[in-house]
Amino acid sequence: MTSSVLLVGVGGQGTILASKLLTEGLMQAGYDVKMSEIHGMSQRGGAVSSQVRYGEQVLSPVIELGGADILVSFELMEALRWLEYLKPAGRLIVNDFKIAPMPVVSSEAVYSDNILAQLQAAADTTVIDAAAIARELGNPRVMNIVLLGAAVKELGLAGLGWEQIIRDNVKPAFTEVNIAAFQAGLAAVQ
């Protein structure tokens, strides 16, 4: 059996780093893992997605429509944009965080106030205020690792050597805050 995790966000949110850490942990656990990433206009605040599939044997990194077991969204509108990739019985982990896309910034469109309600009506949803958690830890840039911790907990993979994986893949100056962010993400999921 293959499991599929779709991580989505906006350029600069650390979506790719989170997916690479997840991939590393899954490989160390002995799974066959395939990862695919799409950067889009990520350097300009565009959409970023990363698909991670794992199991005994994975033939393709691509998650089809309705094929994701878990959708982890780093931003509210991105969750709505990618929701059709979630399985009917899949789980959504969403960061309660907004980044206005260019049409909203230029007043050509409006960022909807009811996205969270739409998501909760459509899927089994865990809402995490990763921005607030990251600020409490003293570094707003670790939202991605908070969300990684939440995803790992939801996937039932908390027992792997995540602290060492973080130490091996994050700059030493940021290791401790990232480990704290990961632990906070684990604690945020019931």
XYZ file of N, CA, C and O in Angstrom:
760
model
N 0.832 -1.183 0.000
C 0.000 0.000 0.000
C 0.878 1.249 0.000
O 1.874 1.334 0.681
N 0.472 2.223 -0.782
C 1.205 3.475 -0.898
C 0.404 4.585 -0.238
O -0.808 4.661 -0.389
N 1.095 5.452 0.492
C 0.471 6.624 1.091
C 0.980 7.865 0.377
O 2.126 7.915 -0.073
N 0.116 8.874 0.295
C 0.449 10.092 -0.441
C 0.224 11.325 0.414
O -0.841 11.484 1.013
N 1.239 12.197 0.439
C 1.176 13.443 1.191
C 1.439 14.580 0.218
O 2.454 14.592 -0.475
N 0.526 15.537 0.179
C 0.675 16.704 -0.677
C 0.900 17.914 0.214
O 0.083 18.207 1.091
N 2.042 18.588 0.036
C 2.368 19.790 0.793
C 2.296 20.974 -0.161
O 2.928 20.942 -1.226
N 1.531 22.000 0.206
C 1.350 23.149 -0.682
C 1.524 24.442 0.096
O 1.261 24.503 1.293
N 1.965 25.462 -0.609
C 2.144 26.761 0.021
C 2.501 27.810 -1.006
O 2.245 27.646 -2.193
N 3.115 28.857 -0.516
C 3.526 29.985 -1.333
C 5.047 30.079 -1.226
O 5.618 29.763 -0.181
N 5.682 30.507 -2.303
C 7.128 30.638 -2.323
C 7.660 31.373 -1.107
O 7.111 32.393 -0.716
N 8.703 30.833 -0.493
C 9.316 31.442 0.668
C 8.823 30.896 1.993
O 9.361 31.230 3.049
N 7.801 30.019 1.968
C 7.261 29.476 3.211
C 7.993 28.232 3.700
O 7.711 27.755 4.790
N 8.899 27.688 2.920
C 9.648 26.516 3.357
C 8.963 25.190 3.065
O 9.261 24.181 3.694
N 8.074 25.185 2.101
C 7.348 23.969 1.731
C 8.309 22.879 1.266
O 8.175 21.715 1.660
N 9.276 23.257 0.452
C 10.213 22.273 -0.099
C 11.101 21.694 1.007
O 11.331 20.479 1.053
N 11.585 22.528 1.919
C 12.400 22.011 3.023
C 11.602 21.010 3.852
O 12.100 19.935 4.188
N 10.365 21.331 4.173
C 9.532 20.417 4.960
C 9.356 19.083 4.240
O 9.458 18.016 4.851
N 9.129 19.134 2.932
C 8.937 17.886 2.189
C 10.234 17.086 2.091
O 10.215 15.861 2.142
N 11.362 17.782 2.001
C 12.645 17.068 1.961
C 12.935 16.392 3.300
O 13.430 15.262 3.331
N 12.619 17.062 4.406
C 12.797 16.444 5.725
C 11.864 15.239 5.877
O 12.283 14.192 6.390
N 10.622 15.379 5.429
C 9.675 14.257 5.484
C 10.201 13.090 4.660
O 10.207 11.934 5.127
N 10.681 13.370 3.478
C 11.231 12.331 2.597
C 12.417 11.633 3.260
O 12.516 10.400 3.243
N 13.310 12.407 3.852
C 14.484 11.833 4.526
C 14.056 10.907 5.660
O 14.577 9.799 5.807
N 13.102 11.339 6.470
C 12.615 10.503 7.567
C 11.983 9.212 7.080
O 12.222 8.138 7.643
N 11.197 9.304 6.027
C 10.543 8.111 5.474
C 11.572 7.134 4.906
O 11.445 5.921 5.082
N 12.596 7.658 4.240
C 13.650 6.781 3.708
C 14.396 6.094 4.839
O 14.674 4.895 4.770
N 14.711 6.839 5.897
C 15.410 6.244 7.035
C 14.556 5.174 7.719
O 15.090 4.243 8.316
N 13.237 5.304 7.603
C 12.326 4.314 8.188
C 12.193 3.081 7.304
O 11.508 2.129 7.676
N 12.840 3.097 6.136
C 12.845 1.929 5.273
C 11.804 1.921 4.168
O 11.649 0.923 3.465
N 11.094 3.008 4.003
C 10.088 3.077 2.942
C 10.732 3.395 1.604
O 11.762 4.069 1.536
N 10.091 2.915 0.537
C 10.402 3.393 -0.798
C 9.685 4.739 -0.899
O 8.487 4.839 -0.611
N 10.409 5.796 -1.278
C 9.837 7.146 -1.277
C 10.126 7.810 -2.618
O 11.229 7.732 -3.141
N 9.111 8.477 -3.140
C 9.271 9.300 -4.333
C 8.732 10.684 -4.003
O 7.686 10.834 -3.387
N 9.481 11.706 -4.434
C 9.070 13.083 -4.180
C 9.122 13.870 -5.479
O 10.042 13.702 -6.279
N 8.121 14.694 -5.669
C 8.063 15.563 -6.834
C 7.723 16.958 -6.339
O 6.912 17.114 -5.426
N 8.327 17.966 -6.926
C 8.037 19.328 -6.491
C 7.816 20.232 -7.686
O 8.406 20.045 -8.746
N 6.942 21.207 -7.490
C 6.668 22.215 -8.507
C 6.833 23.569 -7.849
O 6.167 23.876 -6.861
N 7.741 24.365 -8.396
C 8.054 25.655 -7.805
C 7.224 26.792 -8.367
O 7.059 27.799 -7.717
N 6.722 26.669 -9.575
C 5.961 27.772 -10.165
C 6.774 29.052 -10.114
O 7.962 29.063 -10.363
N 6.128 30.122 -9.758
C 6.810 31.415 -9.611
C 7.138 31.613 -8.136
O 6.861 32.649 -7.532
N 7.718 30.585 -7.522
C 7.916 30.577 -6.077
C 8.768 31.748 -5.586
O 8.560 32.248 -4.494
N 9.698 32.192 -6.397
C 10.534 33.311 -5.979
C 9.738 34.613 -5.918
O 10.146 35.566 -5.311
N 8.578 34.624 -6.555
C 7.749 35.826 -6.602
C 6.435 35.634 -5.839
O 5.439 36.256 -6.146
N 6.439 34.739 -4.875
C 5.239 34.539 -4.071
C 4.208 33.643 -4.725
O 3.054 33.630 -4.317
N 4.622 32.891 -5.730
C 3.702 31.998 -6.421
C 3.529 30.684 -5.684
O 4.169 30.420 -4.667
N 2.664 29.858 -6.219
C 2.345 28.572 -5.603
C 3.518 27.606 -5.670
O 4.276 27.583 -6.636
N 3.641 26.813 -4.594
C 4.648 25.759 -4.512
C 3.926 24.502 -4.038
O 3.118 24.562 -3.117
N 4.213 23.389 -4.691
C 3.633 22.130 -4.216
C 4.700 21.051 -4.239
O 5.604 21.070 -5.067
N 4.569 20.131 -3.312
C 5.483 19.006 -3.233
C 4.666 17.756 -2.942
O 3.828 17.755 -2.043
N 4.903 16.737 -3.727
C 4.174 15.491 -3.584
C 5.126 14.422 -3.059
O 6.182 14.202 -3.651
N 4.763 13.787 -1.951
C 5.583 12.742 -1.344
C 4.732 11.483 -1.279
O 3.668 11.477 -0.669
N 5.216 10.427 -1.921
C 4.511 9.146 -1.895
C 5.462 8.114 -1.309
O 6.643 8.083 -1.645
N 4.936 7.249 -0.425
C 5.788 6.261 0.220
C 5.021 4.970 0.483
O 3.811 4.957 0.581
N 5.787 3.890 0.576
C 5.222 2.569 0.828
C 6.284 1.520 0.573
O 7.478 1.822 0.531
N 5.857 0.266 0.390
C 6.816 -0.799 0.088
C 7.426 -0.612 -1.282
O 8.620 -0.825 -1.472
N 6.599 -0.250 -2.258
C 7.098 0.032 -3.600
C 6.258 1.150 -4.200
O 5.034 1.032 -4.290
N 6.914 2.238 -4.578
C 6.236 3.385 -5.165
C 6.723 3.512 -6.604
O 7.915 3.622 -6.855
N 5.792 3.497 -7.540
C 6.164 3.543 -8.947
C 6.172 4.964 -9.524
O 6.836 5.223 -10.508
N 5.423 5.865 -8.898
C 5.329 7.224 -9.426
C 5.255 8.231 -8.280
O 4.597 7.976 -7.277
N 5.883 9.393 -8.449
C 5.797 10.424 -7.413
C 4.526 11.272 -7.529
O 4.241 12.090 -6.670
N 3.759 11.079 -8.582
C 2.640 11.957 -8.878
C 1.368 11.523 -8.144
O 0.966 10.367 -8.201
N 0.752 12.487 -7.474
C -0.524 12.263 -6.792
C -1.635 12.720 -7.730
O -1.645 13.863 -8.185
N -2.562 11.822 -7.999
C -3.674 12.143 -8.892
C -4.757 12.902 -8.136
O -4.783 12.915 -6.905
N -5.686 13.478 -8.892
C -6.852 14.101 -8.268
C -7.516 13.080 -7.364
O -7.700 11.924 -7.745
N -7.853 13.486 -6.151
C -8.503 12.581 -5.204
C -7.591 11.508 -4.656
O -8.067 10.516 -4.116
N -6.277 11.683 -4.749
C -5.340 10.639 -4.352
C -4.518 10.899 -3.104
O -3.818 10.011 -2.621
N -4.584 12.104 -2.532
C -3.761 12.430 -1.367
C -4.426 11.952 -0.077
O -5.599 12.235 0.164
N -3.674 11.231 0.728
C -4.163 10.819 2.046
C -4.173 12.006 2.995
O -5.066 12.137 3.833
N -3.164 12.847 2.860
C -3.057 14.046 3.687
C -2.641 15.216 2.798
O -1.724 15.097 1.978
N -3.329 16.329 2.976
C -2.970 17.581 2.335
C -2.514 18.512 3.447
O -3.262 18.769 4.392
N -1.279 18.980 3.355
C -0.728 19.918 4.334
C -0.574 21.249 3.618
O 0.228 21.372 2.697
N -1.372 22.231 4.042
C -1.332 23.531 3.378
C -0.747 24.583 4.301
O -1.208 24.774 5.420
N 0.245 25.289 3.793
C 0.945 26.312 4.553
C 0.200 27.649 4.503
O 0.561 28.579 5.195
N -0.865 27.723 3.671
C -1.605 28.960 3.461
C -3.046 28.608 3.103
O -3.299 27.615 2.420
N -4.002 29.403 3.568
C -5.425 29.077 3.422
C -5.898 28.942 1.978
O -6.538 27.949 1.624
N -5.607 29.912 1.135
C -6.099 29.849 -0.241
C -5.491 28.676 -1.002
O -6.153 28.062 -1.836
N -4.238 28.353 -0.688
C -3.610 27.198 -1.346
C -4.331 25.900 -0.958
O -4.445 24.987 -1.760
N -4.815 25.821 0.274
C -5.576 24.638 0.685
C -6.811 24.487 -0.184
O -7.132 23.389 -0.663
N -7.508 25.575 -0.412
C -8.715 25.544 -1.234
C -8.378 25.188 -2.681
O -9.072 24.391 -3.311
N -7.284 25.742 -3.172
C -6.867 25.489 -4.560
C -6.534 24.001 -4.798
O -6.807 23.454 -5.847
N -5.957 23.335 -3.785
C -5.494 21.960 -3.943
C -6.441 20.919 -3.334
O -6.155 19.729 -3.355
N -7.554 21.357 -2.795
C -8.467 20.463 -2.071
C -8.947 19.280 -2.906
O -9.129 18.179 -2.388
N -9.101 19.459 -4.207
C -9.591 18.374 -5.061
C -8.600 17.203 -5.155
O -8.960 16.118 -5.608
N -7.380 17.395 -4.690
C -6.402 16.302 -4.687
C -6.543 15.405 -3.460
O -5.965 14.328 -3.416
N -7.304 15.837 -2.475
C -7.475 15.067 -1.249
C -8.489 13.940 -1.467
O -9.523 14.140 -2.103
N -8.182 12.751 -0.932
C -9.126 11.635 -0.975
C -10.382 12.015 -0.207
O -10.314 12.807 0.738
N -11.526 11.416 -0.532
C -12.749 11.716 0.219
C -12.590 11.491 1.730
O -13.148 12.240 2.523
N -11.824 10.492 2.117
C -11.604 10.227 3.547
C -10.251 10.768 4.017
O -9.784 10.424 5.092
N -9.644 11.631 3.213
C -8.324 12.171 3.548
C -8.402 13.229 4.635
O -9.472 13.683 5.022
N -7.222 13.611 5.118
C -7.110 14.605 6.198
C -6.432 15.860 5.667
O -5.454 15.777 4.924
N -6.951 16.993 6.090
C -6.378 18.283 5.735
C -5.768 18.912 6.984
O -6.426 19.009 8.014
N -4.505 19.289 6.882
C -3.849 20.083 7.920
C -3.609 21.442 7.280
O -2.929 21.542 6.262
N -4.198 22.476 7.867
C -4.093 23.792 7.246
C -3.588 24.825 8.248
O -4.015 24.861 9.392
N -2.651 25.624 7.774
C -2.129 26.736 8.539
C -3.132 27.883 8.424
O -3.489 28.290 7.318
N -3.592 28.401 9.525
C -4.526 29.523 9.526
C -3.729 30.800 9.252
O -3.439 31.591 10.147
N -3.354 30.960 7.982
C -2.424 32.017 7.587
C -2.764 32.449 6.169
O -2.995 31.620 5.295
N -2.790 33.755 5.954
C -3.116 34.299 4.637
C -1.923 35.034 4.052
O -1.275 35.820 4.742
N -1.682 34.781 2.770
C -0.725 35.569 1.993
C -1.505 36.038 0.770
O -1.942 35.216 -0.043
N -1.699 37.326 0.660
C -2.487 37.872 -0.438
C -1.762 37.690 -1.764
O -0.624 38.138 -1.908
N -2.423 37.018 -2.735
C -1.817 36.903 -4.066
C -1.875 38.249 -4.795
O -2.600 39.170 -4.391
N -1.154 38.362 -5.879
C -1.043 39.627 -6.595
C -2.394 40.235 -6.982
O -2.585 41.445 -6.813
N -3.381 39.459 -7.461
C -4.669 40.089 -7.781
C -5.337 40.746 -6.559
O -6.024 41.755 -6.698
N -5.109 40.197 -5.375
C -5.660 40.802 -4.155
C -4.863 42.059 -3.800
O -5.439 43.097 -3.468
N -3.545 41.966 -3.900
C -2.683 43.116 -3.593
C -3.008 44.291 -4.513
O -3.052 45.439 -4.082
N -3.279 44.002 -5.783
C -3.565 45.066 -6.749
C -5.045 45.444 -6.797
O -5.470 46.157 -7.695
N -5.829 44.945 -5.838
C -7.266 45.243 -5.701
C -8.112 44.763 -6.873
O -9.213 45.249 -7.096
N -7.603 43.793 -7.631
C -8.385 43.201 -8.719
C -9.265 42.074 -8.211
O -10.184 41.632 -8.903
N -8.976 41.587 -7.007
C -9.745 40.492 -6.408
C -9.771 40.699 -4.899
O -9.048 41.549 -4.363
N -10.594 39.904 -4.235
C -10.732 39.990 -2.786
C -10.385 38.627 -2.188
O -10.775 37.586 -2.727
N -9.654 38.636 -1.091
C -9.330 37.392 -0.382
C -10.546 37.041 0.465
O -10.925 37.762 1.376
N -11.165 35.927 0.172
C -12.396 35.514 0.843
C -12.198 35.320 2.341
O -11.179 34.790 2.778
N -13.178 35.739 3.119
C -13.120 35.581 4.568
C -13.605 34.215 5.036
O -13.434 33.872 6.192
N -14.245 33.448 4.154
C -14.840 32.189 4.608
C -14.113 30.944 4.104
O -14.699 29.867 4.071
N -12.860 31.071 3.750
C -12.110 29.916 3.234
C -12.029 28.816 4.282
O -12.254 27.637 3.977
N -11.735 29.161 5.517
C -11.606 28.154 6.564
C -12.917 27.374 6.735
O -12.903 26.146 6.836
N -14.031 28.052 6.723
C -15.327 27.380 6.838
C -15.568 26.447 5.646
O -16.080 25.328 5.818
N -15.194 26.876 4.450
C -15.339 26.038 3.258
C -14.499 24.764 3.389
O -14.955 23.669 3.058
N -13.271 24.928 3.872
C -12.379 23.782 4.033
C -12.935 22.804 5.055
O -12.960 21.592 4.823
N -13.393 23.332 6.191
C -13.916 22.471 7.254
C -15.180 21.746 6.821
O -15.432 20.623 7.249
N -15.968 22.359 5.948
C -17.175 21.714 5.441
C -16.844 20.610 4.440
O -17.601 19.649 4.297
N -15.699 20.734 3.773
C -15.345 19.802 2.704
C -14.465 18.636 3.143
O -14.439 17.601 2.470
N -13.736 18.780 4.246
C -12.757 17.751 4.610
C -12.570 17.679 6.120
O -12.862 18.632 6.844
N -12.051 16.536 6.565
C -11.655 16.354 7.959
C -10.424 17.241 8.167
O -9.342 16.940 7.654
N -10.599 18.335 8.891
C -9.615 19.410 8.916
C -9.038 19.655 10.300
O -9.772 19.751 11.271
N -7.709 19.772 10.350
C -7.008 20.224 11.542
C -6.436 21.594 11.220
O -5.661 21.737 10.271
N -6.847 22.599 11.992
C -6.373 23.966 11.779
C -5.275 24.263 12.792
O -5.440 24.031 13.988
N -4.158 24.764 12.295
C -3.023 25.091 13.151
C -2.603 26.527 12.877
O -2.449 26.917 11.721
N -2.423 27.294 13.921
C -1.909 28.648 13.769
C -0.385 28.573 13.912
O 0.187 28.918 14.946
N 0.242 28.070 12.851
C 1.693 27.866 12.873
C 2.446 29.188 12.991
O 3.538 29.224 13.553
N 1.858 30.259 12.496
C 2.517 31.566 12.605
C 2.624 31.988 14.064
O 3.680 32.449 14.509
N 1.558 31.821 14.825
C 1.587 32.184 16.249
C 2.571 31.310 17.014
O 3.322 31.794 17.860
N 2.576 30.015 16.697
C 3.510 29.097 17.364
C 4.948 29.499 17.050
O 5.801 29.558 17.938
N 5.218 29.791 15.779
C 6.570 30.186 15.367
C 6.997 31.488 16.043
O 8.139 31.622 16.485
N 6.070 32.441 16.139
C 6.392 33.709 16.820
C 6.720 33.462 18.292
O 7.658 34.044 18.830
N 5.953 32.577 18.937
C 6.229 32.243 20.344
C 7.624 31.646 20.505
O 8.275 31.835 21.528
N 8.074 30.939 19.487
C 9.403 30.329 19.531
C 10.502 31.321 19.156
O 11.690 31.000 19.242
N 10.105 32.504 18.712
C 11.078 33.548 18.422
C 11.567 33.594 16.991
O 12.488 34.343 16.674
N 10.969 32.804 16.092
C 11.405 32.826 14.700
C 10.222 32.511 13.784
O 9.854 31.350 13.618
N 9.628 33.525 13.158
C 8.459 33.297 12.312
C 8.737 32.405 11.105
O 7.813 31.877 10.497
N 9.989 32.185 10.784
C 10.324 31.373 9.606
C 10.209 29.863 9.853
O 10.406 29.081 8.933
N 9.905 29.439 11.079
C 9.814 27.999 11.349
C 8.381 27.462 11.266
O 8.114 26.347 11.696
N 7.475 28.251 10.669
C 6.105 27.761 10.469
C 6.108 26.420 9.741
O 5.314 25.540 10.050
N 6.998 26.290 8.759
C 7.057 25.064 7.969
C 7.368 23.837 8.825
O 6.797 22.761 8.617
N 8.229 23.994 9.800
C 8.614 22.863 10.636
C 7.513 22.544 11.656
O 7.310 21.386 12.015
N 6.776 23.568 12.085
C 5.593 23.327 12.919
C 4.612 22.444 12.136
O 4.106 21.440 12.653
N 4.379 22.796 10.880
C 3.442 22.034 10.046
C 3.979 20.642 9.734
O 3.211 19.679 9.663
N 5.292 20.516 9.575
C 5.886 19.192 9.395
C 5.613 18.325 10.619
O 5.221 17.162 10.485
N 5.805 18.865 11.811
C 5.531 18.112 13.035
C 4.085 17.655 13.092
O 3.792 16.507 13.454
N 3.161 18.536 12.707
C 1.739 18.175 12.697
C 1.479 17.040 11.703
O 0.745 16.088 12.005
N 2.092 17.121 10.523
C 1.899 16.078 9.510
C 2.464 14.742 9.986
O 1.834 13.690 9.817
N 3.641 14.783 10.582
C 4.276 13.558 11.088
C 3.382 12.903 12.144
O 3.188 11.680 12.141
N 2.806 13.706 13.029
C 1.902 13.171 14.049
C 0.676 12.545 13.397
O 0.263 11.437 13.751
N 0.108 13.238 12.429
C -1.084 12.747 11.738
C -0.786 11.452 10.984
O -1.633 10.562 10.900
N 0.415 11.326 10.465
C 0.813 10.130 9.718
C 1.202 8.964 10.634
O 1.448 7.862 10.157
N 1.294 9.207 11.937
C 1.691 8.156 12.871
C 3.170 7.824 12.793
O 3.583 6.697 13.054
N 3.988 8.822 12.453
C 5.425 8.609 12.252
C 6.287 9.335 13.282
O 7.482 9.542 13.066
N 5.702 9.709 14.408
C 6.428 10.514 15.393
C 7.618 9.781 16.007
O 8.548 10.411 16.489
N 7.628 8.461 15.971
C 8.686 7.689 16.612
C 9.990 7.610 15.843
O 10.948 7.000 16.319
N 10.062 8.225 14.673
C 11.306 8.185 13.894
C 12.301 9.193 14.471
O 11.958 10.022 15.298
N 13.531 9.164 14.006
C 14.592 10.020 14.533
C 14.568 11.428 13.974
O 15.558 11.907 13.410
N 13.453 12.138 14.167
C 13.280 13.457 13.554
C 14.271 14.493 14.058
O 14.726 15.339 13.280
N 14.618 14.449 15.332
C 15.559 15.442 15.853
C 16.889 15.359 15.105
O 17.454 16.376 14.692
N 17.377 14.152 14.885
C 18.638 13.990 14.166
C 18.489 14.374 12.696
O 19.390 14.972 12.112
N 17.340 14.069 12.112
C 17.087 14.449 10.713
C 17.143 15.965 10.581
O 17.749 16.498 9.644
N 16.541 16.666 11.524
C 16.587 18.133 11.509
C 18.024 18.610 11.693
O 18.504 19.478 10.954
N 18.738 18.024 12.649
C 20.141 18.418 12.867
C 20.988 18.214 11.606
O 21.874 19.014 11.312
N 20.719 17.141 10.871
C 21.505 16.818 9.683
C 21.170 17.693 8.474
O 21.936 17.736 7.516
N 20.020 18.372 8.504
C 19.553 19.069 7.304
C 19.290 20.558 7.471
O 18.932 21.224 6.503
N 19.462 21.086 8.676
C 19.203 22.500 8.936
C 20.513 23.138 9.410
O 21.294 22.501 10.110
N 20.737 24.387 9.037
C 21.947 25.089 9.467
C 22.036 25.059 10.988
O 21.037 25.266 11.684
N 23.236 24.816 11.539
C 23.402 24.694 12.993
C 22.814 25.856 13.803
O 22.266 25.641 14.875
N 22.887 27.063 13.277
C 22.366 28.216 14.013
C 20.857 28.145 14.228
O 20.323 28.785 15.134
N 20.173 27.343 13.408
C 18.713 27.273 13.477
C 18.207 25.905 13.927
O 17.000 25.663 13.933
N 19.103 25.029 14.308
C 18.718 23.670 14.668
C 17.765 23.621 15.855
O 16.709 22.994 15.793
N 18.126 24.279 16.939
C 17.317 24.170 18.163
C 15.921 24.738 17.994
O 14.946 24.139 18.451
N 15.796 25.877 17.319
C 14.464 26.452 17.122
C 13.627 25.571 16.196
O 12.409 25.441 16.374
N 14.264 24.922 15.233
C 13.532 24.014 14.347
C 13.083 22.759 15.093
O 11.980 22.262 14.861
N 13.916 22.244 15.982
C 13.516 21.085 16.791
C 12.340 21.473 17.687
O 11.357 20.723 17.812
N 12.404 22.660 18.289
C 11.297 23.137 19.125
C 10.026 23.316 18.295
O 8.920 22.985 18.749
N 10.169 23.813 17.066
C 9.015 23.987 16.177
C 8.399 22.642 15.824
O 7.170 22.493 15.812
N 9.240 21.661 15.558
C 8.754 20.323 15.232
C 7.964 19.748 16.413
O 6.866 19.218 16.233
N 8.523 19.858 17.605
C 7.844 19.364 18.810
C 6.512 20.085 19.029
O 5.520 19.457 19.412
N 6.486 21.373 18.775
C 5.236 22.142 18.899
C 4.197 21.676 17.893
O 3.006 21.613 18.208
N 4.651 21.333 16.694
C 3.730 20.806 15.679
C 3.149 19.457 16.075
O 1.963 19.200 15.881
N 3.998 18.605 16.648
C 3.505 17.315 17.154
C 2.425 17.541 18.213
O 1.371 16.893 18.207
N 2.678 18.492 19.117
C 1.756 18.761 20.221
C 0.463 19.417 19.743
O -0.562 19.320 20.431
N 0.487 20.063 18.585
C -0.695 20.776 18.093
C -1.776 19.854 17.551
O -2.922 20.269 17.377
N -1.421 18.609 17.274
C -2.390 17.637 16.737
C -2.852 16.728 17.870
O -2.052 16.126 18.567
N -4.173 16.649 18.024
C -4.753 15.808 19.100
C -4.691 14.344 18.734
O -4.927 13.922 17.678
